[in-house]
XYZ file of C-alpha atoms in Angstrom:
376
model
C -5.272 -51.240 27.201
C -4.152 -48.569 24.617
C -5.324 -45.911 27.018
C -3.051 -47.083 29.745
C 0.130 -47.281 27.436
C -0.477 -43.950 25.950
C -0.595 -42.567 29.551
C 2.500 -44.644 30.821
C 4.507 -43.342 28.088
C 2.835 -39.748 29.220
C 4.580 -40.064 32.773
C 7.658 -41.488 31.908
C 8.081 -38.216 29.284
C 6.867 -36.037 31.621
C 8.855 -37.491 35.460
C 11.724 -39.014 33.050
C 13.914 -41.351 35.728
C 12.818 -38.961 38.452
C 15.451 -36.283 38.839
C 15.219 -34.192 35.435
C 12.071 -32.425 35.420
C 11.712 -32.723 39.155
C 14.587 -30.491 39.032
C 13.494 -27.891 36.163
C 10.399 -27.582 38.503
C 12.288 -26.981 41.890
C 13.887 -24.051 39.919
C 11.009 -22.345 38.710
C 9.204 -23.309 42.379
C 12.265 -21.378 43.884
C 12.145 -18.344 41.694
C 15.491 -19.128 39.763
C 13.548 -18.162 36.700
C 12.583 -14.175 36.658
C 9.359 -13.408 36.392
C 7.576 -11.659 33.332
C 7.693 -8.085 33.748
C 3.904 -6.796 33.237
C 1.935 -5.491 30.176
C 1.830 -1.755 29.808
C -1.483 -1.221 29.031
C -1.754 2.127 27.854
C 1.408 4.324 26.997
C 2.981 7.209 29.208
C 3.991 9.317 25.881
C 2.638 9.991 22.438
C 4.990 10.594 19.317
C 2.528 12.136 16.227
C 4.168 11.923 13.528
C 2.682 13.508 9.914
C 4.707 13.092 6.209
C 2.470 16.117 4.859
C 0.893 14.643 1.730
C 2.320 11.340 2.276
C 0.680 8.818 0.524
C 1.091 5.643 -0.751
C 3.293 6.643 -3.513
C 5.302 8.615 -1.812
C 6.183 5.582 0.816
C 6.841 3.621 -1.897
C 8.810 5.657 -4.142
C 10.695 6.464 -0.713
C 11.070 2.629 -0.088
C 12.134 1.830 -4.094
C 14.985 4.503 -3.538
C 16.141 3.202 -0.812
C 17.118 -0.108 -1.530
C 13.839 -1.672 -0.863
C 13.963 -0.183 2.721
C 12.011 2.211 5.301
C 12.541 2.454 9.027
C 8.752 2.596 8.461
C 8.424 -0.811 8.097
C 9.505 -1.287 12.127
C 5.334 -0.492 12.863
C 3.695 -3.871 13.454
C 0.204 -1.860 13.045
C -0.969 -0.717 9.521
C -4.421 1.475 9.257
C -6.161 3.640 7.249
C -8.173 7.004 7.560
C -10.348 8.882 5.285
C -8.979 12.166 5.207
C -11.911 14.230 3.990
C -13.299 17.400 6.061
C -16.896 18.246 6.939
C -17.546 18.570 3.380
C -15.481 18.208 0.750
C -13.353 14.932 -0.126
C -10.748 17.009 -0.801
C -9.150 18.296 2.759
C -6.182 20.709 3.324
C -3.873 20.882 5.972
C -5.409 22.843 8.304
C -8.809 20.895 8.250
C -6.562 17.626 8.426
C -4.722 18.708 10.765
C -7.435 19.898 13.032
C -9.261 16.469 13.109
C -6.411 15.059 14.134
C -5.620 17.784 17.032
C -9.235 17.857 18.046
C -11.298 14.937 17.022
C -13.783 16.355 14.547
C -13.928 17.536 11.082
C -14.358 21.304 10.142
C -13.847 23.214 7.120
C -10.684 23.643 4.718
C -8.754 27.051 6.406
C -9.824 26.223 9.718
C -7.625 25.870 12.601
C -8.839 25.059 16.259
C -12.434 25.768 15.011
C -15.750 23.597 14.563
C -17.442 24.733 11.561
C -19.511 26.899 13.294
C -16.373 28.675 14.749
C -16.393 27.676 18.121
C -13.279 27.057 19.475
C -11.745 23.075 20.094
C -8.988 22.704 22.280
C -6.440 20.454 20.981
C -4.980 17.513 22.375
C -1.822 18.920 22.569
C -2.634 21.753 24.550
C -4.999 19.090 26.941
C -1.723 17.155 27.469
C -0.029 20.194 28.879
C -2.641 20.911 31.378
C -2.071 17.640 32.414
C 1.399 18.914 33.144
C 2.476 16.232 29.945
C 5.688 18.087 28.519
C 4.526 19.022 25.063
C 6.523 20.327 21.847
C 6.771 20.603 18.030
C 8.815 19.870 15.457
C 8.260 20.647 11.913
C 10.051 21.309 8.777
C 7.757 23.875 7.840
C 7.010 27.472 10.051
C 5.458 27.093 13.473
C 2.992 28.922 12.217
C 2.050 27.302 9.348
C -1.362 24.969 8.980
C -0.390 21.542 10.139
C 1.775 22.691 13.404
C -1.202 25.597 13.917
C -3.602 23.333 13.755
C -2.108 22.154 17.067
C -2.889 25.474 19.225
C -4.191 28.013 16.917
C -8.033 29.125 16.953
C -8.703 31.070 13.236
C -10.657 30.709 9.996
C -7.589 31.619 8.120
C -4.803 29.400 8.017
C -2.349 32.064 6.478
C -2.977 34.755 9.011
C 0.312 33.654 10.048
C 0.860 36.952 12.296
C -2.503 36.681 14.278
C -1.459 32.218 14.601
C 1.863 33.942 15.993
C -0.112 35.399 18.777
C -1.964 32.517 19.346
C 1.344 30.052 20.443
C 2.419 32.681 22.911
C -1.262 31.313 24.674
C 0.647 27.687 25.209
C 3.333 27.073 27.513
C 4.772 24.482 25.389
C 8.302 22.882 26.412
C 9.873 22.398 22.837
C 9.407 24.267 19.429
C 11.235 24.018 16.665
C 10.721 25.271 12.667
C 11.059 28.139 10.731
C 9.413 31.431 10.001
C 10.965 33.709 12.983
C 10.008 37.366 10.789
C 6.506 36.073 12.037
C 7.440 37.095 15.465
C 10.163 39.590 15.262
C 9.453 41.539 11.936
C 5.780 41.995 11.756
C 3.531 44.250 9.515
C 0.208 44.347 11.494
C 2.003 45.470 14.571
C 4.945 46.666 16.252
C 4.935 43.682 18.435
C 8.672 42.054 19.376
C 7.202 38.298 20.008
C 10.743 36.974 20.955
C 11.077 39.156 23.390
C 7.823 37.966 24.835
C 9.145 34.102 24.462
C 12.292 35.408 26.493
C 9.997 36.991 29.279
C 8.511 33.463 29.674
C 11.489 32.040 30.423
C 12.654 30.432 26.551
C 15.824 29.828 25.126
C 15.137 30.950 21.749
C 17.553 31.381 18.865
C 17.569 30.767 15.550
C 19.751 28.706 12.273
C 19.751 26.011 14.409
C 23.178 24.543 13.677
C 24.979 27.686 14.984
C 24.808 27.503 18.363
C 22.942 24.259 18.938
C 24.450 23.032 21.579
C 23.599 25.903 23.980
C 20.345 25.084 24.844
C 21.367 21.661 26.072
C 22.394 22.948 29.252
C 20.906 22.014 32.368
C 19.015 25.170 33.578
C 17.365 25.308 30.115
C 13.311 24.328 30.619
C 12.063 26.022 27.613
C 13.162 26.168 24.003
C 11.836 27.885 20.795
C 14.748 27.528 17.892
C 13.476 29.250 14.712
C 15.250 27.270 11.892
C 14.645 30.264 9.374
C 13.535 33.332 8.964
C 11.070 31.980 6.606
C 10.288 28.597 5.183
C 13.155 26.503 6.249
C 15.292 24.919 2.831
C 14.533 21.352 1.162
C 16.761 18.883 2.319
C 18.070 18.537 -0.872
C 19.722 22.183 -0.804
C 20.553 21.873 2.595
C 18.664 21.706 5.663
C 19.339 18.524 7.640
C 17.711 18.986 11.287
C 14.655 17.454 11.355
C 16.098 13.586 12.313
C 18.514 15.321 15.107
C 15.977 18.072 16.085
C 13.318 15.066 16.803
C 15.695 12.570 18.740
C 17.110 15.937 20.943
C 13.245 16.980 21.491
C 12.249 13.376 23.013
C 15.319 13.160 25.353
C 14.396 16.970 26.595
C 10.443 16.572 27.032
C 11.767 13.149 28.578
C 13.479 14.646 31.437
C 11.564 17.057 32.352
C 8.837 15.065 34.347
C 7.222 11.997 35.190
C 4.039 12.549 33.547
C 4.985 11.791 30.209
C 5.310 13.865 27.113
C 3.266 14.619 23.600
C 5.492 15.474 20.667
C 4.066 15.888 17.227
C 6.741 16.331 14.567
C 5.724 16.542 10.957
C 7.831 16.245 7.831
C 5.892 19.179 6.360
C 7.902 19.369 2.518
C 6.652 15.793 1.507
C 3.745 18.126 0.368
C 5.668 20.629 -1.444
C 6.789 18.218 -3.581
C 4.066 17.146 -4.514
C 2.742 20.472 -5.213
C 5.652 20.804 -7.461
C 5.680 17.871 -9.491
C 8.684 17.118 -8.285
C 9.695 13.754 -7.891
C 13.218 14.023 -6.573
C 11.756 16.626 -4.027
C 9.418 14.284 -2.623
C 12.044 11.501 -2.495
C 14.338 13.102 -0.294
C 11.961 14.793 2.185
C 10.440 10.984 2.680
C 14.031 9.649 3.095
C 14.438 13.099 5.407
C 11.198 12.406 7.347
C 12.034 8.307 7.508
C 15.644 9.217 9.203
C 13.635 10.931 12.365
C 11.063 8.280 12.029
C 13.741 6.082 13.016
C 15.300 8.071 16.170
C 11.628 7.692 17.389
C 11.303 4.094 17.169
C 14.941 3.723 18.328
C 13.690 5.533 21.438
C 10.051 4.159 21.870
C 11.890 0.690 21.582
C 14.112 1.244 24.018
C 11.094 2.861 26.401
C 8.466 0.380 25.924
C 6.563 3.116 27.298
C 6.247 5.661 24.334
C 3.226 4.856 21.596
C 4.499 6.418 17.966
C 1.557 6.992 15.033
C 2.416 7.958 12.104
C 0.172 9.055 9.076
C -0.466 11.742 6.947
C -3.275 14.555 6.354
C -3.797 13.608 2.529
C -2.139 13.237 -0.574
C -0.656 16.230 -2.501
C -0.077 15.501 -6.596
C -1.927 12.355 -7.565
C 1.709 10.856 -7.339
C 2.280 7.576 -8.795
C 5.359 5.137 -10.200
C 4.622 3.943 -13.453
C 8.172 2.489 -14.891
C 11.157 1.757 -13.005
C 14.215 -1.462 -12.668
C 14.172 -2.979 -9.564
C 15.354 -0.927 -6.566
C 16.923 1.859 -9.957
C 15.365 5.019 -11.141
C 11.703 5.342 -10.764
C 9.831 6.639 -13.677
C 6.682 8.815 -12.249
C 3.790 11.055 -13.134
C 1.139 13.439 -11.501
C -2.107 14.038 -12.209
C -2.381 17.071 -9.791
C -0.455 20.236 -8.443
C -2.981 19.723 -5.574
C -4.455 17.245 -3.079
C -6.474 14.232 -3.672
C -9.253 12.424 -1.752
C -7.388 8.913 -1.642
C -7.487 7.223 1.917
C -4.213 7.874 4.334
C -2.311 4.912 5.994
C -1.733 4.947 9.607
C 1.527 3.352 11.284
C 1.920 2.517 14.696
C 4.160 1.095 16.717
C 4.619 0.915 21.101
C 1.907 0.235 24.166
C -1.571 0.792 22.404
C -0.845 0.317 18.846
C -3.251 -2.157 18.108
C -6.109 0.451 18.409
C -4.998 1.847 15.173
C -5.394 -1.058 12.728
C -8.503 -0.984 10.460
C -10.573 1.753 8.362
C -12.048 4.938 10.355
C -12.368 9.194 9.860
C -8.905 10.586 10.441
C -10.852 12.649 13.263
C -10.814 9.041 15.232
C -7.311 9.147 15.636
C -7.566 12.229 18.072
C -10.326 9.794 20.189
C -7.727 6.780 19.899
C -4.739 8.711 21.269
C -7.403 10.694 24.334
C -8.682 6.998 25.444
C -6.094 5.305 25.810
C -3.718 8.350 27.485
C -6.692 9.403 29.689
C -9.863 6.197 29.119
C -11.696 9.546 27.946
């Protein structure tokens, strides 16, 4: 008896007086209702991002200064990697950088190179023979470890002349940093590497808010914009391109073709702070670094195509926040003017992003990003 109450009240609910839902199911029966559009299921682009000796502390002293507040935060996925190389717990750039670019560990100096010294070719430089657009974007010179670590083939990551050589091997679309004397002005030779950019068809120039706008015009393909002669200024005396550099590189590698683009951009002064003991220094290339973090996720939201990770190739300073009000000055201390061994978190945020929650080598991240562009 129960049983056939509880399913008369079921049908009355369900029917109501016989027009209501009747009605609601005509209109889904008759298409009124749009369909779902369908999952992407891997991405078309990549966005690396790397805070250079961003750790923990320096997110959160970042966050603290900011009125409790990162664009950071947007990334649904939160990982970790263990940022040692092939055999010391303590990495450096170029060995962090290179497990990254090429999915295995190697020594500390090494760029593009197993630790045997056989050359690895990087993902970046797979994606453009897959006719990906490609470019960089650092804060740092082009040639120096991180960015290198991207093209370069060397045991010694300041041979910054001979890693000069090596880029004019790539065809990338999009390059921007500093350190142009590397190219123009050079002691080993008499070689005039911007000349050899321009006979490949770049626009290159240099101080990039001179004559910025230039290259935006529609016969440019190809851009190398040297931001300095040298190292490019801290934010805090100055320099303020990285956020606009990164949002103008994704909207050129974006038009350029329908197989999708790979741009890594690195906030490369994070770490000299933190070689520095500098605490201010640190703050304000982290702010710098989270103001292009958000053009990126402004455009991979927009996209729903475009898979951002973010993370970092170690720590630099055993930085940490011992006193400080709430969301007020931040007392802090250092127990290192180099690199520690502590594990790296990994953001990520777009089609794919789930593959980078959990604990794993740092060298997995280049396997992550290759299976689910290519299911290699």
């Amino acid at each position: 008896m129960r049983f056939r109450i509880l399913f008369a009240v079921f049908i009355f609910i369900f029917y109501g007086c016989g027009t209501t839902n009747q009605t609601s199911i005509a209109k889904i029966k008759s298409n009124e209702i749009p369909a779902r559009p369908a999952k992407i299921s891997k991405p078309k682009n990549i966005i690396f991002m790397i805070g250079d000796g961003m750790g923990i502390s320096q997110i959160t002293a970042g966050l603290y200064e900011n009125q409790n507040r990162l664009e950071l935060e947007r990334c649904p996925i939160i990982g970790l990697h263990k940022p040692h190389d092939v055999s010391h717990l303590i990495t450096d750039s170029a060995a962090g950088a290179h497990a990254f670019s090429c999915g295995a560990k190697t020594k500390k100096g090494y760029l593009g190179l197993d630790p045997n010294e056989q050359k690895m070719e990087s993902i970046l430089r797979q994606a453009e023979h897959r006719q990906m657009s490609t470019g960089i974007v650092v804060t740092s010179t082009i040639v120096h470890a991180t960015p290198a670590a991207f093209y370069a083939h060397h045991t010694n990551r300041n041979a910054y002349e001979d890693i000069a050589l090596d880029l004019m091997d790539t065809d990338f679309d999009f390059i921007v940093g500093g350190g142009k004397k590397y190219f123009e002005r050079r002691e080993t030779d008499s070689l005039n590497l911007i000349e050899a950019f321009k006979k490949k068809n770049y626009f290159v120039s240099d101080y990039f808010e001179q004559d910025y706008q230039q290259w935006i015009l529609p016969d440019v393909k190809k851009i190398c914009y040297f931001t300095a002669d040298g190292d490019p200024l801290p934010v805090m005396n100055g320099r303020n391109y990285l956020p606009k550099a990164s949002k103008d590189g994704i909207e050129f590698l974006n038009k350029l073709g329908e197989k999708g683009f790979f741009l890594v951009i690195e906030g490369s002064q994070i770490d000299w702070g933190g070689h520095a003991n500098d605490s201010k220094y640190i703050i304000t290339e982290m702010l710098d670094f989270d103001r292009a973090i958000k053009e990126v996720i402004d455009f991979a939201e927009r996209d729903k195509q475009t898979l951002v990770v973010i993370t970092a190739d170690h720590e630099t300073g055993g930085y940490s926040i011992t006193e400080g009000e709430l969301f007020g000055k931040l007392t802090t201390r250092f127990t290192s003017t180099n690199h520690t061994a502590e594990i790296i978190p990994v953001f990520a945020y777009g089609p794919g992003a789930e593959s980078f929650s959990g604990i794993y080598e740092n060298s997995e991240i280049y396997h992550k990003i290759r299976k689910l562009l290519w299911n290699k």
